Coordinates of C-alpha atoms (C1' of nucleotides) in Angstrom, one line a residue:
Chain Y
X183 CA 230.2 9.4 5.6
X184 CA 227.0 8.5 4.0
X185 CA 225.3 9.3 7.2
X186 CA 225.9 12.6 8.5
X187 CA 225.8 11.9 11.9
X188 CA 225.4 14.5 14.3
X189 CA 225.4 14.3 18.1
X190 CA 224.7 10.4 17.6
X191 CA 227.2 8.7 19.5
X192 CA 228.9 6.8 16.7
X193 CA 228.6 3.1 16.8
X194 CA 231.7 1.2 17.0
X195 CA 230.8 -2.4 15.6
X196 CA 228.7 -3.7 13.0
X197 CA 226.1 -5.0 15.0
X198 CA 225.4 -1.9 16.6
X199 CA 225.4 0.1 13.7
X200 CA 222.6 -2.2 12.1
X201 CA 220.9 -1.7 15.4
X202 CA 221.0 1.9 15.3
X203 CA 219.9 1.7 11.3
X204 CA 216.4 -0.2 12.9
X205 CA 216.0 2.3 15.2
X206 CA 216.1 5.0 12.9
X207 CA 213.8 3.3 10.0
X208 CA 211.3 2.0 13.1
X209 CA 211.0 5.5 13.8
X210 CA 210.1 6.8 10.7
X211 CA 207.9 4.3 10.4
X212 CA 205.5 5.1 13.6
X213 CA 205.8 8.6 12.8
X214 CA 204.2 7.5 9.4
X215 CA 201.5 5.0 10.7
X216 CA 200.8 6.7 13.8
X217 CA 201.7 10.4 13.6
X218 CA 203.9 12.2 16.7
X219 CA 201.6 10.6 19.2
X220 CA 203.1 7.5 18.8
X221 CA 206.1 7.9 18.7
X222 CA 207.2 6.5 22.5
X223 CA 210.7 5.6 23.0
X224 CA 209.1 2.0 24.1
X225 CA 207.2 1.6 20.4
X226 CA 210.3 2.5 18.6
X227 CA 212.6 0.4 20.2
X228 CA 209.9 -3.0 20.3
X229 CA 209.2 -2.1 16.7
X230 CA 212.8 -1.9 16.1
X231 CA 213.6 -5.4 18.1
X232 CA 215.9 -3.7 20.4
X233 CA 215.7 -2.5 23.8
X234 CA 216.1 0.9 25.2
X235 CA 219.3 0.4 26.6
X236 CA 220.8 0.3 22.9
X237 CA 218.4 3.5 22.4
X238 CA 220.0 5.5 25.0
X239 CA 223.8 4.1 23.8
X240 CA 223.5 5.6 20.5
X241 CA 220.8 8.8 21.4
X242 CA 221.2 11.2 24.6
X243 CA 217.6 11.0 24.3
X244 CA 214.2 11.2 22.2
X245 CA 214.7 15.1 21.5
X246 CA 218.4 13.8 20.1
X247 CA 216.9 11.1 18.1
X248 CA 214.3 13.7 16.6
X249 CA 217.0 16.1 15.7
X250 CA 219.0 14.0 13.9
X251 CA 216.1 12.4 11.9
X252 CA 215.1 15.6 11.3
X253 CA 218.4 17.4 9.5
X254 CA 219.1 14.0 7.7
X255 CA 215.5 14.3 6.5
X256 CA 215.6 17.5 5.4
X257 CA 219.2 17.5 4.5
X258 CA 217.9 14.2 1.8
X259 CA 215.1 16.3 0.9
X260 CA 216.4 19.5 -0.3
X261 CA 219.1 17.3 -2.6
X262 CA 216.4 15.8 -4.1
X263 CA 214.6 18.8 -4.4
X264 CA 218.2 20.5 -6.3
X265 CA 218.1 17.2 -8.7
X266 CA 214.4 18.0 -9.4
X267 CA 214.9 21.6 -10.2
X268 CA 218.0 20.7 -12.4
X269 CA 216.1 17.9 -14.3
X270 CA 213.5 20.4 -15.7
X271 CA 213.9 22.2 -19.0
X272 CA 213.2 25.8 -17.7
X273 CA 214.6 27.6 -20.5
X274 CA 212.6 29.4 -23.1
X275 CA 209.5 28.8 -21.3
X276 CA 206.2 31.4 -21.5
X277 CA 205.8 32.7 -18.0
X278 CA 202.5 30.7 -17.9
X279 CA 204.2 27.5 -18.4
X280 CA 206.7 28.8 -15.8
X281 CA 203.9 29.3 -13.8
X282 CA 202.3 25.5 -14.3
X283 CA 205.7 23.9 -13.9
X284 CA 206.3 25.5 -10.8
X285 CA 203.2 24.6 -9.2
X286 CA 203.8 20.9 -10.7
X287 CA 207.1 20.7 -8.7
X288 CA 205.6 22.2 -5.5
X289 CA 202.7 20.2 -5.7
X290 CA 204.8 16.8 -5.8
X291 CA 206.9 18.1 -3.2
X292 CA 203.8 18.5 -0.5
X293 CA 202.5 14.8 -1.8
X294 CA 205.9 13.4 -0.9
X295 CA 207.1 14.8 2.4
X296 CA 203.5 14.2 3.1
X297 CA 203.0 12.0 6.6
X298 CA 206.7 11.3 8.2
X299 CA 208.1 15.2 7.5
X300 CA 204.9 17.0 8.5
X301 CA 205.0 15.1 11.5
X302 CA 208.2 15.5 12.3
X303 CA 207.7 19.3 11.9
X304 CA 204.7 18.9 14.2
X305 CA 206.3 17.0 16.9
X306 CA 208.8 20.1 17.5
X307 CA 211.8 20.2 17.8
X308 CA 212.9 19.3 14.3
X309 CA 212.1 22.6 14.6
X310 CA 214.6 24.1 12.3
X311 CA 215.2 22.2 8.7
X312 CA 211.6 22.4 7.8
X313 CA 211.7 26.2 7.3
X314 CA 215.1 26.3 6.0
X315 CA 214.0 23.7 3.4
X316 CA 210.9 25.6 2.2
X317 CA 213.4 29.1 2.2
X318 CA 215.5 26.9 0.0
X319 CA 212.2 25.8 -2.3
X320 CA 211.3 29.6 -2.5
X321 CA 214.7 30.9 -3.2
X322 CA 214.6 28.3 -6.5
X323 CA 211.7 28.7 -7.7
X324 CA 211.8 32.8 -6.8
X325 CA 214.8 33.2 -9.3
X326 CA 212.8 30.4 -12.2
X327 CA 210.0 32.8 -12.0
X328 CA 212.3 36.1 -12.4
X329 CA 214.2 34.5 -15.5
X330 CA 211.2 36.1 -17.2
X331 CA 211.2 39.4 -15.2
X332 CA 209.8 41.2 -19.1
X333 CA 206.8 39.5 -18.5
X334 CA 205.5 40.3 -15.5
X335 CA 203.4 43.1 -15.2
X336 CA 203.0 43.5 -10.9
X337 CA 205.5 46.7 -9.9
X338 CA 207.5 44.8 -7.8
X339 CA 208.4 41.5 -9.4
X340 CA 210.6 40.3 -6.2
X341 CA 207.7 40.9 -4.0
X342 CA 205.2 39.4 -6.6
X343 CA 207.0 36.3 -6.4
X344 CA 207.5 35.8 -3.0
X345 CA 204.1 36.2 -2.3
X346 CA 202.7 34.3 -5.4
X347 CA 204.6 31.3 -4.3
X348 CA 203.8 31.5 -0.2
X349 CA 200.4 31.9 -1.5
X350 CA 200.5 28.7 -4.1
X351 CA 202.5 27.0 -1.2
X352 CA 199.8 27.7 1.0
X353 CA 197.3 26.8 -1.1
X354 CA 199.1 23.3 -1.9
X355 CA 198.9 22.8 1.8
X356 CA 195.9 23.3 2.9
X357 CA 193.7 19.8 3.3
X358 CA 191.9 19.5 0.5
X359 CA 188.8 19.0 2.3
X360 CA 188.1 22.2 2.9
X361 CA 187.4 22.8 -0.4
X362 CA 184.6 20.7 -0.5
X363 CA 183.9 21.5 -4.3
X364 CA 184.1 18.7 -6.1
X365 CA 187.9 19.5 -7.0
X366 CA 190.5 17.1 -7.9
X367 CA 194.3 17.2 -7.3
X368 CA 194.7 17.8 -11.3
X369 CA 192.2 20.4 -11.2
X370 CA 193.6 22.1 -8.1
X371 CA 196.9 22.4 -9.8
X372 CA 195.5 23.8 -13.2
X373 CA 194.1 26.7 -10.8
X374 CA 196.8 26.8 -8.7
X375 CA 198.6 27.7 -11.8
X376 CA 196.4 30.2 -12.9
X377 CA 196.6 31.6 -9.6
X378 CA 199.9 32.0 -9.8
X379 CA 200.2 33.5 -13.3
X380 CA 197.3 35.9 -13.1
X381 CA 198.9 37.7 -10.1
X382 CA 201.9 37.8 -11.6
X383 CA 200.1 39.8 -14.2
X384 CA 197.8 42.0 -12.1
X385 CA 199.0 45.6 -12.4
X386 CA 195.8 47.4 -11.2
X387 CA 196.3 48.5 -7.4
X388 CA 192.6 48.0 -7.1
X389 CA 191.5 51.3 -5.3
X390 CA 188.5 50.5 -3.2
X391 CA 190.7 49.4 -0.5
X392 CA 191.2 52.6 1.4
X393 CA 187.5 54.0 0.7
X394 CA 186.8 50.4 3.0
X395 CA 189.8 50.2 5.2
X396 CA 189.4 53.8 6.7
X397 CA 186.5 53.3 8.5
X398 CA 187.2 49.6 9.4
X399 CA 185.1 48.5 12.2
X400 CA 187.0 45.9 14.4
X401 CA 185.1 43.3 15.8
X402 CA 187.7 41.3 17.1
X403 CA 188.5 44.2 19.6
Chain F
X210 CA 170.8 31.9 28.4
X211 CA 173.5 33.9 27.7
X212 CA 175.6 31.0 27.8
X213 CA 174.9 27.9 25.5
X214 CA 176.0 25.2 28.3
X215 CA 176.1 22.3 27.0
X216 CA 177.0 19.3 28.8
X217 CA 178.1 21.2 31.9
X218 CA 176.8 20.5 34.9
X219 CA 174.8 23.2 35.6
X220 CA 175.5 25.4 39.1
X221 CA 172.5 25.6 41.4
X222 CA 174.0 29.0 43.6
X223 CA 175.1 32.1 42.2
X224 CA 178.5 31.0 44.0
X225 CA 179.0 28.0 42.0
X226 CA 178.1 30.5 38.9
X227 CA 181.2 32.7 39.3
X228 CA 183.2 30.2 40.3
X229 CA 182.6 28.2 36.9
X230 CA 183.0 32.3 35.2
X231 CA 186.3 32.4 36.7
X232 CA 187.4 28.9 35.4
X233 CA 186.5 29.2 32.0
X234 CA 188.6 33.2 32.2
X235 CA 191.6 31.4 34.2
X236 CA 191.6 28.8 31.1
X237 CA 191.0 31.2 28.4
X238 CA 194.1 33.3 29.9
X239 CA 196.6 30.5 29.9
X240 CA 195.5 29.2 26.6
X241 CA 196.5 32.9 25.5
X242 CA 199.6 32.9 27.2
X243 CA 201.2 29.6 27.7
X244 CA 199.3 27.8 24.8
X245 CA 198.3 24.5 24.9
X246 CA 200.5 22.7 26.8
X247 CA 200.4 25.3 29.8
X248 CA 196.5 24.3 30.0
X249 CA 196.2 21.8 32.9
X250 CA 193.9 21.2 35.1
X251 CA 196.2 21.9 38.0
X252 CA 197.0 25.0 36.4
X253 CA 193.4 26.6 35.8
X254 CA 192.0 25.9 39.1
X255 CA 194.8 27.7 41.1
X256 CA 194.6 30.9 38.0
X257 CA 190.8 30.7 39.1
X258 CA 191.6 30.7 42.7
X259 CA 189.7 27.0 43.2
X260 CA 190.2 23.5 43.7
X261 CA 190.4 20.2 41.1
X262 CA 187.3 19.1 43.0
X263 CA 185.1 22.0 42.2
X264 CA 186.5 21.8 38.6
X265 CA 185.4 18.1 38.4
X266 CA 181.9 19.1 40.0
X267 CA 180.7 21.1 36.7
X268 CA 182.8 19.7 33.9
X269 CA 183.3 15.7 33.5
X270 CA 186.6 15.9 32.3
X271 CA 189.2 18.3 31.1
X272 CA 188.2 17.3 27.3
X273 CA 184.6 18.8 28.4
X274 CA 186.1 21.8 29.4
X275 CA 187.5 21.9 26.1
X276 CA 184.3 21.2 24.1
X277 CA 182.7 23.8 26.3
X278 CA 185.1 26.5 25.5
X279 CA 185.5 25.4 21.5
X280 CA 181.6 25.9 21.1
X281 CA 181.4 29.0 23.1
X282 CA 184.3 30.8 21.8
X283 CA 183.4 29.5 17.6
X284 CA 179.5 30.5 18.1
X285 CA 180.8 34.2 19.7
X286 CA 182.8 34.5 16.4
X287 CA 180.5 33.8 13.3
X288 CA 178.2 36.2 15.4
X289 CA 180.6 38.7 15.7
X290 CA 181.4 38.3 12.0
X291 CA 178.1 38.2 10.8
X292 CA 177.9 41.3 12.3
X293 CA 180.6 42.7 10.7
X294 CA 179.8 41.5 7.3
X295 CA 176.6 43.1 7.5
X296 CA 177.7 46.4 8.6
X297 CA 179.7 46.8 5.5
X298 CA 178.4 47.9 2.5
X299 CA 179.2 45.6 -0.4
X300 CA 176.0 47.1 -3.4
X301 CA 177.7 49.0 -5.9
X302 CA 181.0 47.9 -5.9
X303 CA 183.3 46.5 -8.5
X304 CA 185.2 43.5 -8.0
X305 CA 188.2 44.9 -7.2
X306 CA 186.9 47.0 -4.6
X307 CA 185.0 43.5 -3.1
X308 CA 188.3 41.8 -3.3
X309 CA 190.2 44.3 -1.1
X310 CA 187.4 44.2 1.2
X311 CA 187.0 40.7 1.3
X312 CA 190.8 40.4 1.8
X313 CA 190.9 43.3 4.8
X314 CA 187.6 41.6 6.8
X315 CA 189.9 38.2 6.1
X316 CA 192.9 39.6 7.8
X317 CA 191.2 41.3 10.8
X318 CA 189.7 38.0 11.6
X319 CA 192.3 36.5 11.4
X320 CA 194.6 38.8 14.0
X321 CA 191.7 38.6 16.2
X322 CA 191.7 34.9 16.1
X323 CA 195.0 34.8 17.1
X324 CA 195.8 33.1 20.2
X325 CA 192.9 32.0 21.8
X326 CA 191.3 30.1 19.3
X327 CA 194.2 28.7 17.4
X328 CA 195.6 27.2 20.5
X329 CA 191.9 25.9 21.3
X330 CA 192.0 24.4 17.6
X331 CA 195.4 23.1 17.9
X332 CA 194.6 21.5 21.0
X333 CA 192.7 18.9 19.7
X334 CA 189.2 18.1 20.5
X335 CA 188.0 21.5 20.3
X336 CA 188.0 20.2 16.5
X337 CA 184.9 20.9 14.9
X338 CA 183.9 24.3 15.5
X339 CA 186.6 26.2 13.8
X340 CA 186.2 24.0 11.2
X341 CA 182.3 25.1 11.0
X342 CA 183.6 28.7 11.2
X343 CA 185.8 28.3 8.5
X344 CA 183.3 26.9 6.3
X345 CA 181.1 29.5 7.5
X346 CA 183.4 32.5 6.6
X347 CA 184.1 30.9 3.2
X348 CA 180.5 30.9 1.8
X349 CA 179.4 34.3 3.0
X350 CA 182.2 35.5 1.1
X351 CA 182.0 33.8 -1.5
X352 CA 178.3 35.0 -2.5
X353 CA 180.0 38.5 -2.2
X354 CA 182.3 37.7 -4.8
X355 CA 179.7 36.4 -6.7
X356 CA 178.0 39.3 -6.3
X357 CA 180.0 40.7 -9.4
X358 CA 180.1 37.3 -11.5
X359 CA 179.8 39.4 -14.4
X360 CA 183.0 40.9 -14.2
X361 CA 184.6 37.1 -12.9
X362 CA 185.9 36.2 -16.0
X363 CA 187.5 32.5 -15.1
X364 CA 185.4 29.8 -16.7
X365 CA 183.8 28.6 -13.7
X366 CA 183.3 30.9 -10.5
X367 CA 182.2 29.2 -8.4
X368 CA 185.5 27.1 -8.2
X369 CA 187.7 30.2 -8.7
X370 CA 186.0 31.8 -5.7
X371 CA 186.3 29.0 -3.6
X372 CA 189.9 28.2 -4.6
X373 CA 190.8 32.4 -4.1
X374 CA 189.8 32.8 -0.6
X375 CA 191.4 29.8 -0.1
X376 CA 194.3 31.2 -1.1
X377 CA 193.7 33.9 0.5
X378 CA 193.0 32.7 3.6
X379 CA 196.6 30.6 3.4
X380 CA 198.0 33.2 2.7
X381 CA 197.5 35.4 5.3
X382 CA 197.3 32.8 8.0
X383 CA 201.1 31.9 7.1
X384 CA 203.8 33.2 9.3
X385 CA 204.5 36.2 8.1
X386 CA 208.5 35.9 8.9
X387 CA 208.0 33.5 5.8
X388 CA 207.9 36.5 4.0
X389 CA 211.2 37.3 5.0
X390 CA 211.0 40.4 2.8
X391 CA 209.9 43.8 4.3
X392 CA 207.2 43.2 3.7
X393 CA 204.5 44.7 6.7
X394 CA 200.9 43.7 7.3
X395 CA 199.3 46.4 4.8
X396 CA 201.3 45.7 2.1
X397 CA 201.1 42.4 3.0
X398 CA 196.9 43.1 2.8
X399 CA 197.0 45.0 -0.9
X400 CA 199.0 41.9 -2.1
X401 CA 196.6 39.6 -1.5
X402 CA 193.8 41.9 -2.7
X403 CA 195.9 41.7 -6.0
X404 CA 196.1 37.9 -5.9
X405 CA 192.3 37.8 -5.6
X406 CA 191.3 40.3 -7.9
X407 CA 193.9 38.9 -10.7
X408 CA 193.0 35.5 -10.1
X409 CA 189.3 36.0 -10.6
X410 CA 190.0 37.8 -13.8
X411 CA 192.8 35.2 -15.5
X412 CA 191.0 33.6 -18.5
X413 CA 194.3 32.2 -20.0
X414 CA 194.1 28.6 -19.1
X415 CA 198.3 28.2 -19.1
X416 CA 199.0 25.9 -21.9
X417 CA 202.8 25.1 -20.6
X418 CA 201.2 22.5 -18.4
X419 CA 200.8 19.3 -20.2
X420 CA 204.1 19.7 -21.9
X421 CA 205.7 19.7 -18.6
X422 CA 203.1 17.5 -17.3
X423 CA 203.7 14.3 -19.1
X424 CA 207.5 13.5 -19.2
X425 CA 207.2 14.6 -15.0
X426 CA 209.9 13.1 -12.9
X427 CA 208.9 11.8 -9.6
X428 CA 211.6 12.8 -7.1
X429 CA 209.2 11.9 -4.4
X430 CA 208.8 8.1 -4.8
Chain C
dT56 C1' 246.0 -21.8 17.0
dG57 C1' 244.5 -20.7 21.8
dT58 C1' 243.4 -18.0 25.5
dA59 C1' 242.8 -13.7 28.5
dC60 C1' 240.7 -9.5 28.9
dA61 C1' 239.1 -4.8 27.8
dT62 C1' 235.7 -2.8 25.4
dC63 C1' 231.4 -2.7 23.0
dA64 C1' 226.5 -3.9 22.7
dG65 C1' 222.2 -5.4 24.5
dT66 C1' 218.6 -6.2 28.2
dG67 C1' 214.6 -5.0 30.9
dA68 C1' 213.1 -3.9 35.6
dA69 C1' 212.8 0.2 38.2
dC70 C1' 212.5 5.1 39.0
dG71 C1' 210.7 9.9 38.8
dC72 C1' 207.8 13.1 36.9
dG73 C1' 203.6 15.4 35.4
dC74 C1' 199.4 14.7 34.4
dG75 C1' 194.1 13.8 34.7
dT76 C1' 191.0 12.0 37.9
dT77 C1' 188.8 10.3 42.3
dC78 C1' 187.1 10.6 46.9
dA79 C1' 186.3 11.3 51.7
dC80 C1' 185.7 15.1 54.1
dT81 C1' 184.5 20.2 55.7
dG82 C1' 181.9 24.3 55.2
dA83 C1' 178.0 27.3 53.0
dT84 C1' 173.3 28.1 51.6
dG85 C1' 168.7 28.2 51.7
dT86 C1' 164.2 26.3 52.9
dA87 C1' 160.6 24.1 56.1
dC88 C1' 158.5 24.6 60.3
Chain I
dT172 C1' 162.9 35.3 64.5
dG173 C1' 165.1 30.8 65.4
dT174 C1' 166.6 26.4 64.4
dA175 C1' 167.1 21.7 61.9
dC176 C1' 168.5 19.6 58.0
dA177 C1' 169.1 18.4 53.1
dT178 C1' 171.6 19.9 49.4
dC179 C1' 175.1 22.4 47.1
dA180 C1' 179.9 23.9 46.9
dG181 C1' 184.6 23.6 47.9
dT182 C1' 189.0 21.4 49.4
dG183 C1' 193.4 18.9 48.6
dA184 C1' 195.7 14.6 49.4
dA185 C1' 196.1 10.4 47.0
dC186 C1' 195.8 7.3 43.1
dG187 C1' 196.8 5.4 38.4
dC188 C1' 198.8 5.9 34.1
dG189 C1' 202.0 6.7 30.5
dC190 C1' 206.0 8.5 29.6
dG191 C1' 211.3 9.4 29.3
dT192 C1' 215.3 8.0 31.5
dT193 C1' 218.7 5.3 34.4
dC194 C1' 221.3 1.5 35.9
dA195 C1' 223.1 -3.0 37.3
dC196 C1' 223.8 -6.7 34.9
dT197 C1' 224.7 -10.4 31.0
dG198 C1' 226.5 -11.5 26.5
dA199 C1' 229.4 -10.6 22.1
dT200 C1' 233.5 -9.0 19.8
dG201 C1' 237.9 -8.4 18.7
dT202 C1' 242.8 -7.7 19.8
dA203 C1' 247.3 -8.8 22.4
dC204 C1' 250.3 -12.2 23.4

DNA sequence: TGTACATCAGTGAACGCGCGTTCACTGATGTAC
DNA sequence: TGTACATCAGTGAACGCGCGTTCACTGATGTAC
């Protein structure tokens, strides 16, 4: 029961069981080196020294295969994620440090599910643990940030901190490239952090925006 | 010269001229509706009411087509958003005011982005372009912002301007069912507003962070 | 301790499908005389 | 105003390729007696 296996046709000997183990790590494995593209049911099954005869024994076919590396993937991940969130001290933290840690935490998480999860996610049909996972992420970090509700200034803390951490998510995401400022990962997080924490703080609505958004020109018509 | 072609084979009869019209339409329609994997060849010559042969006789492949329509549709948009940038009035107003601005010309590009161009982008070799227009987008904004650099109080603004609209930008690129709060597109718009302006104003550089920094827990290895 | 036999596991050639691309051919257009 | 002819434009069947999937077959495993 280490294995939840799902719709896998369960293997019924040893041998076959170390077979299907191949299959699944040789999968993972292209997915890593060589993104969704190469991941043929020919490459997995040569990489995995098998044949795909055995593939189609154990899987009712690639979209199977994908679906059942994807909930164990994400299934793995979120448990880590739980033991990660536990291992933090979290108490009688400044909101700021709340702030820092949190972007810490979601920062290591985007470094680590890095190639084989993201390409999973993009090849489809894994579809559905990816966005449960990060629901999961915000849920967890949503009720860290609220533990010190008294200090945040923004009207609608529940709101604020949805859309501080989609927004620091976001940020996290996007290929560093783009910002071709000489930026490093440290100093992305350090403003990250700040990102996160000023928001929280903001308590002035602004008040230009309607002056500009009523006569709003659409050029995308 | 209304039309940059570029390495498509020029028509030599007004016949040949609509046809090509009618091809790039057909594949800008099914790009919109089906998205990327609706877009064959097959399946834009009948929409256009023509034949794979006349298809082959201006465009050397279906990757051309795709160049052709990437740089097209990406040098339409930064004039169109030139345009719009310029027909706002940004003298004499504070940053907050800039920052809702900035954050509602963001979010109309963005809608009216929407299918097309994404699906163009995400289909691969129409690569560079939105990547151009991106870039684009970022620095005209920016020196916007920067406009008001007295009022900017982070430490360095260039970097906070760059990493804001990045955020920004994420932020309101993201699904918005993320946001699984009721959360609609205008609130959704004075949020990020807030996020800017806030950001652009934090001076407190955290302090939590190297407390939590140095005893960090790798969950990810 | 052997042996028969049902079941499990493994193999790889072959098939079908959808796709991008080619090509031999027919018809339309416009210019030279 | 006609007519010949070179060029342009259009057509769709056919091809090749890569892929996921099937299937007839051989070999391994373990249990019953």
């Amino acid at each position: 029961m280490s294995h939840a296996v799902s719709k896998v046709h369960p293997p019924k000997q040893s041998r076959s069981r170390r077979t299907l183990e191949r299959i699944r790590r040789a999968a993972l494995e292209i997915l890593d080196q060589d993104g969704p593209d190469g991941l043929t049911v020919q490459a997995i099954v040569t990489r995995a020294r098998s044949s795909v005869g055995s593939f189609y024994a154990r899987f009712d076919g690639k979209d199977d295969l994908l679906a059942d590396l994807g909930e164990q993937m994400w299934l793995d991940a979120a448990e880590r994620w739980d033991e990660a969130v536990a291992l933090r001290s979290w108490d009688g933290r400044s909101l700021g440090e709340l702030a820092d840690g949190v972007v810490a935490l979601l920062a290591d998480t985007h470094r680590g599910e890095a190639l084989p999860l993201r390409a999973l996610a993009a090849a489809g049909s894994g579809g559905d643990g990816a966005r449960r996972f990060r629901a999961h992420v915000r849920q967890g970090l949503a009720e860290v940030l609220l533990s010190r509700r008294a200090e945040i200034d923004h009207p609608r803390p529940e709101v604020a901190v949805q859309v501080g951490l989609a927004a620091v998510t976001a940020l996290l995401d996007a290929p560093t490239a783009e910002l071709s400022e000489g930026l490093d990962e440290s100093q992305l997080r350090t403003e990250a952090g700040r990102l996160l924490h000023g928001y929280l703080q903001a308590t002035d609505p602004g008040g230009g925006a309607s002056s500009q958004g009523v006569d709003f020109f659409d050029v995308w018509a």
